[in-house]
Every structure is written in C-alpha cells, then in structure tokens.
Tab-separated table of C-alpha atoms (C1' of nucleotides) in Angstrom:
chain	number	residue	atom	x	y	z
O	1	UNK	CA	-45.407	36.206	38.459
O	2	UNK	CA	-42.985	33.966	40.485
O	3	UNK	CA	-46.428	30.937	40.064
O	4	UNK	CA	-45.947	31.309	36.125
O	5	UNK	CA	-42.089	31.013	36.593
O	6	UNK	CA	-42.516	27.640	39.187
O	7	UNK	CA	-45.037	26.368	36.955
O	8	UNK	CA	-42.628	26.778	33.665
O	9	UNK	CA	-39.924	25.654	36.057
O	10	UNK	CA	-41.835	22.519	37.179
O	11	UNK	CA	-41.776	21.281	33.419
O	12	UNK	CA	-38.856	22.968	32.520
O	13	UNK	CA	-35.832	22.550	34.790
O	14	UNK	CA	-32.783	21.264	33.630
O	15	UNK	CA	-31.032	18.231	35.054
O	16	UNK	CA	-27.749	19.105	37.135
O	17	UNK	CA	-25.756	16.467	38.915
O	18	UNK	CA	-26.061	18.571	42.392
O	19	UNK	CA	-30.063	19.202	41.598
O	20	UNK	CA	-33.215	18.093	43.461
O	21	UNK	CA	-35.649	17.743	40.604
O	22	UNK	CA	-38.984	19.407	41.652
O	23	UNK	CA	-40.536	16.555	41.822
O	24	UNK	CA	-38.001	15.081	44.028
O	25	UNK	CA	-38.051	17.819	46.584
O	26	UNK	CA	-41.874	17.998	46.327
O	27	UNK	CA	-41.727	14.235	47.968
O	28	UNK	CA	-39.752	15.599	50.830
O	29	UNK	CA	-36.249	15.058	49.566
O	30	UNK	CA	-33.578	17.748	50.776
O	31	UNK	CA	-30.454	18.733	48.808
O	32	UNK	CA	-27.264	18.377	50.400
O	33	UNK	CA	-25.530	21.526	51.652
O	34	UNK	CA	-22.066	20.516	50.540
O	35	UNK	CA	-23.093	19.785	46.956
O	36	UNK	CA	-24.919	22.922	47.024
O	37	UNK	CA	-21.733	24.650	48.494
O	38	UNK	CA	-19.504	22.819	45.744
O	39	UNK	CA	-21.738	23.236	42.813
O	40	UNK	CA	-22.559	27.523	43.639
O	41	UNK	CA	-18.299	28.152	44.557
O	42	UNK	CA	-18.007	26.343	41.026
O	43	UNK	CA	-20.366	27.868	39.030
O	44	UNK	CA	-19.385	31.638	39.847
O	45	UNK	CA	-18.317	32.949	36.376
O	46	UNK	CA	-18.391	29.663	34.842
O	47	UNK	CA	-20.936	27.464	32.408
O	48	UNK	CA	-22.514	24.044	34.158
O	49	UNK	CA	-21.148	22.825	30.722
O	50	UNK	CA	-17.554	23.202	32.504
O	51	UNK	CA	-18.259	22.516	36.277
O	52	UNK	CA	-20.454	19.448	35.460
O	53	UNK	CA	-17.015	16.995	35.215
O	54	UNK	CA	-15.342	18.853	38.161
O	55	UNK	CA	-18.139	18.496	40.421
O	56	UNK	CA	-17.997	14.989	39.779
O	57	UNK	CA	-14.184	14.461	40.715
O	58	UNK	CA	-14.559	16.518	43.538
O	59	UNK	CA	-17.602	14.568	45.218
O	60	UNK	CA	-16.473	11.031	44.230
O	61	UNK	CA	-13.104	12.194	45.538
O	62	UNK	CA	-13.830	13.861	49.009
O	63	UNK	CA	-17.351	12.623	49.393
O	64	UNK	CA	-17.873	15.134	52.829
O	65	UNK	CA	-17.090	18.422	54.211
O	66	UNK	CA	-15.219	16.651	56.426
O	67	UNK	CA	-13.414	15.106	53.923
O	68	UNK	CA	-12.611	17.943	52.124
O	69	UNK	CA	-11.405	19.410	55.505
O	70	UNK	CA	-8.665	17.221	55.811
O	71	UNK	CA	-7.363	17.173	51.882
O	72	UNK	CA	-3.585	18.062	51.420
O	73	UNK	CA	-3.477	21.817	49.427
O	74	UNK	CA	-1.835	20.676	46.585
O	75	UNK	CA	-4.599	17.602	45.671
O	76	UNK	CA	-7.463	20.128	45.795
O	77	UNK	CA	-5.377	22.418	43.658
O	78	UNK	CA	-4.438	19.722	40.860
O	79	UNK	CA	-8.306	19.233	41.036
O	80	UNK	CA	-9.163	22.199	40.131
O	81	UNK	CA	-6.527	23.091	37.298
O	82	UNK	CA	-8.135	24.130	34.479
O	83	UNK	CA	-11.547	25.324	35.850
O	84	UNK	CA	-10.096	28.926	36.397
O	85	UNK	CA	-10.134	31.629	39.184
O	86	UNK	CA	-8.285	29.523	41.418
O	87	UNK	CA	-8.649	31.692	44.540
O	88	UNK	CA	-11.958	29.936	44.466
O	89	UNK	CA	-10.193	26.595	45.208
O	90	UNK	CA	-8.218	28.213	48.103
O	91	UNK	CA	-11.293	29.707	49.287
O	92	UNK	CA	-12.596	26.137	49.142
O	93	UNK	CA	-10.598	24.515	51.448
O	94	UNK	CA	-10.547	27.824	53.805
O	95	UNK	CA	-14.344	27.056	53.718
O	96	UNK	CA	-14.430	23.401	54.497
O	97	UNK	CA	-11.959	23.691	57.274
O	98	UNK	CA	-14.093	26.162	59.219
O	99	UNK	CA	-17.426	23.835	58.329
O	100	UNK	CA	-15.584	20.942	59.881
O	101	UNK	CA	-13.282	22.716	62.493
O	102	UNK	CA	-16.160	25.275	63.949
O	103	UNK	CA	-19.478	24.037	62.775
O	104	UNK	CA	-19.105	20.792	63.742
O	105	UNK	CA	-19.129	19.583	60.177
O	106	UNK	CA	-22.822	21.035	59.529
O	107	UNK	CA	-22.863	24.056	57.009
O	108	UNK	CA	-24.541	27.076	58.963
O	109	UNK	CA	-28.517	27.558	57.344
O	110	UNK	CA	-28.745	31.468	57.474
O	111	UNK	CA	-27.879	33.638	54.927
O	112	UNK	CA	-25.676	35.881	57.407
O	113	UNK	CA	-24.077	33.109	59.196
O	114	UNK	CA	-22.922	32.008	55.078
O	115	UNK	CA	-21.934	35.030	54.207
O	116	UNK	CA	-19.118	35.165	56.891
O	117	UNK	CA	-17.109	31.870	54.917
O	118	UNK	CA	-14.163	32.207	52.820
O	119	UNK	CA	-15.855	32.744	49.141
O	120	UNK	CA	-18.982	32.902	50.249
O	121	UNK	CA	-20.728	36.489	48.556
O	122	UNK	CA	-24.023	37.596	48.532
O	123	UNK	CA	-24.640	35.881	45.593
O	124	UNK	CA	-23.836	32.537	47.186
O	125	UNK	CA	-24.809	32.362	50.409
O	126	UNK	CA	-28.645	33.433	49.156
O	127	UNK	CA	-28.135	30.606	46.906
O	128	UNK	CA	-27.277	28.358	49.721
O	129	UNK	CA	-29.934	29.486	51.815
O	130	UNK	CA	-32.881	29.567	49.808
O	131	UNK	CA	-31.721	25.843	47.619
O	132	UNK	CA	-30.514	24.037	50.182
O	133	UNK	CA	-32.382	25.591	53.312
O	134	UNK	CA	-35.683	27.004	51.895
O	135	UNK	CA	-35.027	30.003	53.186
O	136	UNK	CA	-36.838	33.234	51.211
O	137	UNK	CA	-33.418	34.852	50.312
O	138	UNK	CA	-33.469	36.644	46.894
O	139	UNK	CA	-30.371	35.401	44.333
O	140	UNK	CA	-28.838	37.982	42.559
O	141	UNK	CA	-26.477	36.853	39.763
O	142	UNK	CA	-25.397	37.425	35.801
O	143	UNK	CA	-29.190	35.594	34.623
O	144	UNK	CA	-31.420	37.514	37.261
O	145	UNK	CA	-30.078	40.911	36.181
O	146	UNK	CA	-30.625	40.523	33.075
O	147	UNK	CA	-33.841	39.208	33.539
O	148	UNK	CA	-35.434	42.384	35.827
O	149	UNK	CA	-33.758	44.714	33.494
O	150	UNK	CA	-35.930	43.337	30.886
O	151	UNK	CA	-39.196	42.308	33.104
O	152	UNK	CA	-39.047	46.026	34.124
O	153	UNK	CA	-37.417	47.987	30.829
O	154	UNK	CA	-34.402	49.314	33.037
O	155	UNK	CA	-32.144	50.812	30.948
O	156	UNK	CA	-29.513	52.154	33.555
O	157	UNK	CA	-26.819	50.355	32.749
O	158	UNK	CA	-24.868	47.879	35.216
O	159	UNK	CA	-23.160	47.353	37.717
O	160	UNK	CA	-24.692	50.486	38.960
O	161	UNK	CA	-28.072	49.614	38.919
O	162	UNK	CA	-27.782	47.180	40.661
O	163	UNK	CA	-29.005	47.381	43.788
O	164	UNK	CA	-32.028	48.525	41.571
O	165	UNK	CA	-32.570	45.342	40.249
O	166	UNK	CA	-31.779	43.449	43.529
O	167	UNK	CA	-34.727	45.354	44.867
O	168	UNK	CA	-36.839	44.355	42.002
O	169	UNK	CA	-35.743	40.438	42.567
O	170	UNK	CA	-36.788	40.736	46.491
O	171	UNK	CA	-39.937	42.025	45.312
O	172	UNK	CA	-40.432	38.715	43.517
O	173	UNK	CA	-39.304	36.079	45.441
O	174	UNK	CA	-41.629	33.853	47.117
O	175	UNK	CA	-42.008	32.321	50.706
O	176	UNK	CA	-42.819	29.147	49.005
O	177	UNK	CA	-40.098	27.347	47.102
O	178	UNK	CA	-37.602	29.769	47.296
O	179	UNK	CA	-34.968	27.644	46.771
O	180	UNK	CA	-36.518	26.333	43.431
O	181	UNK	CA	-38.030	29.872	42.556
O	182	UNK	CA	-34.079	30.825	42.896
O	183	UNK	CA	-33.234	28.197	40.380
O	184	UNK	CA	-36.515	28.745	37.984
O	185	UNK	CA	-35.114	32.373	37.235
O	186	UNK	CA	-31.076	31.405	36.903
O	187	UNK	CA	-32.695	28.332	34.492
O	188	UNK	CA	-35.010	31.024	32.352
O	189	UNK	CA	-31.881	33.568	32.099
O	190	UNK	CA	-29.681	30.393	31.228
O	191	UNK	CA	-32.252	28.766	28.406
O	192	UNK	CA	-34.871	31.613	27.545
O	193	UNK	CA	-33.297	34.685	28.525
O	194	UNK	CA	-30.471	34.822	26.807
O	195	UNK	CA	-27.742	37.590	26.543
O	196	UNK	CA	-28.087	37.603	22.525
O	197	UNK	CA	-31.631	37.456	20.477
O	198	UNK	CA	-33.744	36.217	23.864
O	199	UNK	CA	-36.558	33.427	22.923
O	200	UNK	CA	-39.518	35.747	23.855
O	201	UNK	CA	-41.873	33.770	22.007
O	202	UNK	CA	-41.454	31.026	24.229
O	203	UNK	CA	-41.162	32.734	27.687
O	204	UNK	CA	-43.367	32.454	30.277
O	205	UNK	CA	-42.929	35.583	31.535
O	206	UNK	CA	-43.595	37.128	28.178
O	207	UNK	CA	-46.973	38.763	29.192
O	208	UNK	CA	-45.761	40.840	31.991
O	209	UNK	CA	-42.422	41.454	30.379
O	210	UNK	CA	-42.083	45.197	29.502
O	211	UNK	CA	-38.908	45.123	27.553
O	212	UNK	CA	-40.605	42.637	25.153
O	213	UNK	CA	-43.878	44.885	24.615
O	214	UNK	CA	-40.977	47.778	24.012
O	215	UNK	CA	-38.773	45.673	21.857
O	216	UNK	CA	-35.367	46.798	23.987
O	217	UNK	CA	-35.332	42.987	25.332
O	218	UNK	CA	-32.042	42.122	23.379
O	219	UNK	CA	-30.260	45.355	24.100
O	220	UNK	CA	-30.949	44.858	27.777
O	221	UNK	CA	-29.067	45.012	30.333
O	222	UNK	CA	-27.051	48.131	29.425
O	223	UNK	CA	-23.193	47.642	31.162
O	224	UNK	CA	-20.423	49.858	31.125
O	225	UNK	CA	-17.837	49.851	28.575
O	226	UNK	CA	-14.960	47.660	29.708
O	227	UNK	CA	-11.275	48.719	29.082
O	228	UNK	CA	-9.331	46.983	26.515
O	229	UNK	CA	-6.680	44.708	27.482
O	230	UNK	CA	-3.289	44.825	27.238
O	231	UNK	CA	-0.759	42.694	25.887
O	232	UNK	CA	2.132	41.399	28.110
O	233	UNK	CA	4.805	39.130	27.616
O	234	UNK	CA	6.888	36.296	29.619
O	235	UNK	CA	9.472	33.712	29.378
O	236	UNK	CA	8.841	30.075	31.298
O	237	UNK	CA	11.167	27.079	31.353
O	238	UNK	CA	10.674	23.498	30.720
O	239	UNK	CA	13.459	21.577	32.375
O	240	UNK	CA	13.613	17.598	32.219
O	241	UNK	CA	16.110	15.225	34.158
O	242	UNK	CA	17.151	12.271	31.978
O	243	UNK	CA	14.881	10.004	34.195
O	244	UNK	CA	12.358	12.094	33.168
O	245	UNK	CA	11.445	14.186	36.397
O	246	UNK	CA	10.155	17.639	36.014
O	247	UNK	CA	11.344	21.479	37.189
O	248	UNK	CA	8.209	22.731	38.697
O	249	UNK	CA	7.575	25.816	40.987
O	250	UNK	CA	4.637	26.312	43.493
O	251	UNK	CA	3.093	29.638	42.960
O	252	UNK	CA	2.285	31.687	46.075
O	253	UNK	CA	-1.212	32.267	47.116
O	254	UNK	CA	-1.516	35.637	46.143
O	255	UNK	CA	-1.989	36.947	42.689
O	256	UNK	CA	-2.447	34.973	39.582
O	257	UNK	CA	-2.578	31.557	39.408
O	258	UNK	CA	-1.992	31.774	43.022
O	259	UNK	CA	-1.325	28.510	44.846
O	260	UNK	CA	-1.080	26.447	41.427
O	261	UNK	CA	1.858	24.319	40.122
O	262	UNK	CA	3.465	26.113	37.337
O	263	UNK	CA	6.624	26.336	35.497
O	264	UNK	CA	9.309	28.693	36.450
O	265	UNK	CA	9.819	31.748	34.132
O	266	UNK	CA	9.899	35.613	33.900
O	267	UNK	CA	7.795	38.008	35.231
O	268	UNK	CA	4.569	39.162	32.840
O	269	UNK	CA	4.758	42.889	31.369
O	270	UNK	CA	5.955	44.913	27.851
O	271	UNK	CA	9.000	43.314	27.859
O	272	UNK	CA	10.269	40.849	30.777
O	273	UNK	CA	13.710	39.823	31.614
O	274	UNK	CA	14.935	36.607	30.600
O	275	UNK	CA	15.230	34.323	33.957
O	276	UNK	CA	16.385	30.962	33.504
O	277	UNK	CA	16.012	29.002	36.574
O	278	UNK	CA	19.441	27.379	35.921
O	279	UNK	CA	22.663	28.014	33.810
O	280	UNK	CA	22.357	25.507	30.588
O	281	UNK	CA	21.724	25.761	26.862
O	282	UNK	CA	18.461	27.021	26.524
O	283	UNK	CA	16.468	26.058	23.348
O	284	UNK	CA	13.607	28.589	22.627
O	285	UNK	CA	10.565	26.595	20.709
O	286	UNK	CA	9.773	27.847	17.523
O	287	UNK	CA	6.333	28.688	18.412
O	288	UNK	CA	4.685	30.627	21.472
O	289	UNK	CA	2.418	30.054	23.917
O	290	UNK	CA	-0.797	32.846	23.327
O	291	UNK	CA	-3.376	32.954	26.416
O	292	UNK	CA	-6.147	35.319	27.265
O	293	UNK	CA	-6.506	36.178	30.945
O	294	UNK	CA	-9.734	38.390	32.232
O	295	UNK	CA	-7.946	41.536	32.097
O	296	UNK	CA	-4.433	40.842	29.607
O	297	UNK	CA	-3.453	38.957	26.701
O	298	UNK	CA	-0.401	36.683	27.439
O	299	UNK	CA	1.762	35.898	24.710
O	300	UNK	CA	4.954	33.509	26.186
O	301	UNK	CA	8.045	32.689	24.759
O	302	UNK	CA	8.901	28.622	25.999
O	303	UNK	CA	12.448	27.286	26.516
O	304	UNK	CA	13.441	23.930	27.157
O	305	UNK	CA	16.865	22.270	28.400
O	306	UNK	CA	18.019	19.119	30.284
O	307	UNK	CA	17.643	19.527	33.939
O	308	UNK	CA	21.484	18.062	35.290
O	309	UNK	CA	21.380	15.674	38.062
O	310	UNK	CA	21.399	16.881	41.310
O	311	UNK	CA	19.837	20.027	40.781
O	312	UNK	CA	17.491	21.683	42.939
O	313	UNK	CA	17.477	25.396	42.434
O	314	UNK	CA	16.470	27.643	45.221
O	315	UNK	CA	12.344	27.568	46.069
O	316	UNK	CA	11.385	25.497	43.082
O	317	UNK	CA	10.401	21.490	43.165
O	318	UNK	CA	11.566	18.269	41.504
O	319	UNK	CA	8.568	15.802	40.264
O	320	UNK	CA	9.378	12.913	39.913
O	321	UNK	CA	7.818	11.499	36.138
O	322	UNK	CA	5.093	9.540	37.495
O	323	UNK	CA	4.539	11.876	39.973
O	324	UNK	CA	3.827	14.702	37.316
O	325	UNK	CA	0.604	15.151	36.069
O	326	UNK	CA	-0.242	18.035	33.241
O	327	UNK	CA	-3.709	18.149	34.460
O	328	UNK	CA	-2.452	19.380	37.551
O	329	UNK	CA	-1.511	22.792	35.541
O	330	UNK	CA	-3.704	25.660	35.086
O	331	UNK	CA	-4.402	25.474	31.242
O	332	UNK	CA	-1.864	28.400	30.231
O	333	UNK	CA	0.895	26.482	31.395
O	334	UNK	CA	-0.281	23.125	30.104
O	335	UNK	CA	-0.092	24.966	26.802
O	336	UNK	CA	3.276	25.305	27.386
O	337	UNK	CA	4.050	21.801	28.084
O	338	UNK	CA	1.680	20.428	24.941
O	339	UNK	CA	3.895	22.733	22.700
O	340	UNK	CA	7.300	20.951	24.423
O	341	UNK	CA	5.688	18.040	23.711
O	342	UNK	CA	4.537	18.870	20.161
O	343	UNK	CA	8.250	20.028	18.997
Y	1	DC	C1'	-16.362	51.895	43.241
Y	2	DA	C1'	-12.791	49.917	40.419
Y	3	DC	C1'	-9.759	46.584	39.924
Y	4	DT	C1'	-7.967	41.702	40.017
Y	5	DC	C1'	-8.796	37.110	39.068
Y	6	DG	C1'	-9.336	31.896	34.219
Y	7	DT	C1'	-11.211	29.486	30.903
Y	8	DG	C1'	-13.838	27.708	26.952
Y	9	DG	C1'	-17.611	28.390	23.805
Y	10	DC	C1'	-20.006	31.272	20.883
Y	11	DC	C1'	-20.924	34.052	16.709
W	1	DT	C1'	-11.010	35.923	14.914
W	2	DG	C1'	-11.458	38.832	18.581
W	3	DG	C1'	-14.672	40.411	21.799
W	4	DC	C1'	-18.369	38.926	24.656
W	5	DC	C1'	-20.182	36.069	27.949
W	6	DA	C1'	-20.894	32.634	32.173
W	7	DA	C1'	-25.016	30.456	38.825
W	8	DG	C1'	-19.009	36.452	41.690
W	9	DA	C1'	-15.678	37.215	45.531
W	10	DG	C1'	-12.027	39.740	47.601
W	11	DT	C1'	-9.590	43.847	48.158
DNA sequence: CACTCGTGGCC
DNA sequence: TGGCCAAGAGT
C-alpha cells in the first residue's frame, strides 16, 4: 500500500519552500534539519497557505540555528505576530538555544533525542526524523488520522482512538523513504483526503480503502463533540504622545498571547473592570473590536487618549513612532489599532 | 484525559 | 454567518 502511495506521491507532491522534491532527494540531495524544524513547529495547527510567507522571513532573516540562537526575544516575537499559538515562537527560541548551546549547533537525528526539545511532540520529532533523517518513524497528525480511519472503516471516534490509528500508521510505514512516505500521506489527507466530500474517485488508495467500499468515507473520522464557547469581554487602551510614540505593554510568557506586544487593557471575562493605564479623558470608539480565540469569543471595547509627556506608567513601554510596528501585534490587537486608525 | 492556546479560510 | 477545520504541544 505505502508503493501505490510513493508512486502517487512521486507525481503528485506539492511544492513547499522547505521541500526536497522526490526527484531531488532521489539524486542524493538531503533536506536541511532547521528548515525541517521551522517548517513542522509552523505548520502545527496551521495551513502551508499561512506558514509559506513566515517561513520565508524567518529563513532569510536568521538563515541558521545558530542564528536563531542568538536573536533578541522580542524580534522573533514581532516575527511571528499574526501566525497564532505563540508559545510555539517561545518554544522556538527555547529550541534553537539548546541546538546551538548543547548540540553543538547540529539538530539531534533520533526520534527520542527530538522529542526531549522545547515544542518538539510526537508528532514532530517523527516528522523530523523520518524527512530530514530517513529514519522509519511513523507521523501521526490531523491528515493521517483521518486517513486510517477511513483506509480501515474505524468508526471510534477521536482522540480516543487514537493510539488505534497510530498503530495502524506503524503498520504502514516503510523502511524505504520514510521521510517522503511521511509526506505522501500528510499530501493525500491535504489534497485527496479531505475532511468534507473526499475525492475518492481519484485516490490511489481507493482499492484497498474500506470506508469507500462502505460509503462512511465522508463521515469519517468520528470526534467528540466540542464545548461551545463562551463569550468574554475586555477593555484595551490606545495611548499616543504628540510625537507620535506609542503605550505598549509586554505580555508575560504565560497564558494568552504570552510573550507578545500588546496594548494595555482589562482583564477578559462576563464583565471586566475598566483599567485605564493612566488618568485622562478617555474616548471609547464607536465600534468594537470582535475576535475568536480557540476556546472564547472576544468582543473588546477600544479607548483612545493622548499619552502626556513624560509618562511612563508602571511595567508598560514607550515606542517610539518609528520604532512601532503593527505587524509586530498578534492580529486581535492589530484590530484594535486598524479601528483607531479607521475613526 | 481534558483543557489551554490563534488565526484565516471555507461553505 | 457561525461552526469547522488545519503538518499539535504543554500542562
């Protein structure tokens, strides 16, 4: 089964800035293990549509591990506003430090030795392994579920089955070409295997694919009812100097939005306290800011005054105007700052 | 195991 | 338009 999936993949596989084409790695050339690193700590709940620009930025901008390594906090954190689940980027730069500080700059090649790095999962550090060090270690993410739930008609739903279909995936993975085997079956689940009406027709595994012959295919895999979220509340504050410098606050590392630049404000529940950073004449905007986190909908009232001269209230930051960039804010409170800008 | 942790695209 | 979904990890 995994010869019909290489041969589709062969043909088939999709053209990723951080990817050795089959061809490629068929003539002897070997991926790099930081781009592999970058591109799997990126891609972890996220679309290549969305990582493909990031990737970019990051690579051109820190070209090494090593490089990486020695990156101030706060740069690797602008460059990642926006791409989400920012304990990844803090994880990140964990990683790279212990790369460059205890592996003499050379990402470790087994999947145990992977697995100990800051956000490195199982998921990962198989994908590491097998793509970057041909190593026959079985990937187990969002596509391969679903596709050995259909290839095998499992109908118990998720995420407790899952060690059933990790056995399933083991069972399939080749000593040759793991590391593009690993790839074929993300590519299928990505392209052919899709969550809604699945392009059977055209799928190479079609033949041996029981779901199909059953017609459950689409329905497939079954997951447990998520709860429904909430809706909370908050109050932020948009203060500008005259000279056009910025009220900012760093976020600490733990919790939401942890480590990122963000504006000061309330906390987020059914109904916050107002907390201006600073006594003035706060002007509310006539609209609000409405966001949608994994687990909470966030809708957030936005006031604005002058920031005085002079003024640095306790544990927040002044930036200066041309040191303030909004893409260095996580996208709910660059909302906040296009609405300022907007009224 | 159950919960936290972002965002944008899709229908 | 609101819920679902995406190459998950950490606690």
């Amino acid at each position: 089964m995994s010869d019909a999936l290489l041969a589709w993949y062969d043909v088939h596989a999709r053209d990723m800035p951080w990817r050795v084409s089959p061809a490629d790695r068929a003539a002897g050339i070997c991926p790099d293990p930081y781009r592999i690193w970058m591109s799997e700590v990126m891609l972890q709940q996220t679309t290549v549509a969305a990582v493909r620009d990031y990737f970019h930025r990051f690579t051109a901008r820190w070209p090494t591990v090593r490089d990486l390594a020695d990156a101030p906090d706060e740069q690797v954190m602008g460059e990642w506003a926006g791409l989400g689940y920012y304990a990844r980027a803090r994880n990140l730069l964990k990683c790279a430090r212990v790369v460059a500080n205890d592996y003499d700059g050379q990402f470790p090649d087994t999947y145990d030795a992977l697995l100990t790095l800051p956000g490195v999962g199982p998921y990962t550090a198989a994908a590491i392994a097998s793509i970057a060090f041909d190593r026959p270690e079985t990937v187990l993410d969002g596509n391969v579920e679903r596709v050995m739930a259909r290839l095998f008609d499992i109908h118990d739903p998720l995420p407790a089955s899952k060690a059933q279909l990790k056995a399933r995936a083991a069972e399939l993975t080749p000593q040759l070409r793991p590391g593009d085997y690993a790839q074929a079956v993300m590519d299928l689940g990505a392209t052919i295997c899709t969550p809604k009406s699945p392009a059977c027709g055209i799928c190479p595994l079609r033949d041996p694919c029981v779901a199909r012959q059953a017609g459950t295919a689409p329905e497939l895999p079954k997951k447990t009812p998520k709860k429904p979220k909430p809706t909370r509340y908050g109050h932020v504050y948009l203060a500008q100097r005259a000279d056009g410098a910025w009220l900012l606050e760093r976020r600490p590392d733990k919790g939401l939005l942890g480590g990122m630049l963000g504006w000061p404000g309330s906390d987020w529940n059914d109904a916050p306290q107002p907390s201006p950073p600073f006594m003035a004449e706060w002007q509310a905007l006539s609209s609000e800011v409405r966001h949608t986190f994994t687990h909470f909908h966030l809708i957030l009232t936005v006031h604005s005054a002058e920031l005085p001269d002079h003024m640095t209230p306790n544990a927040l930051q002044i930036l200066d105007k041309h040191d303030f960039r909004p893409s260095d804010l996580p996208t709910v409170m660059r909302k906040a700052y296009d609405l300022w800008r907007g009224q």
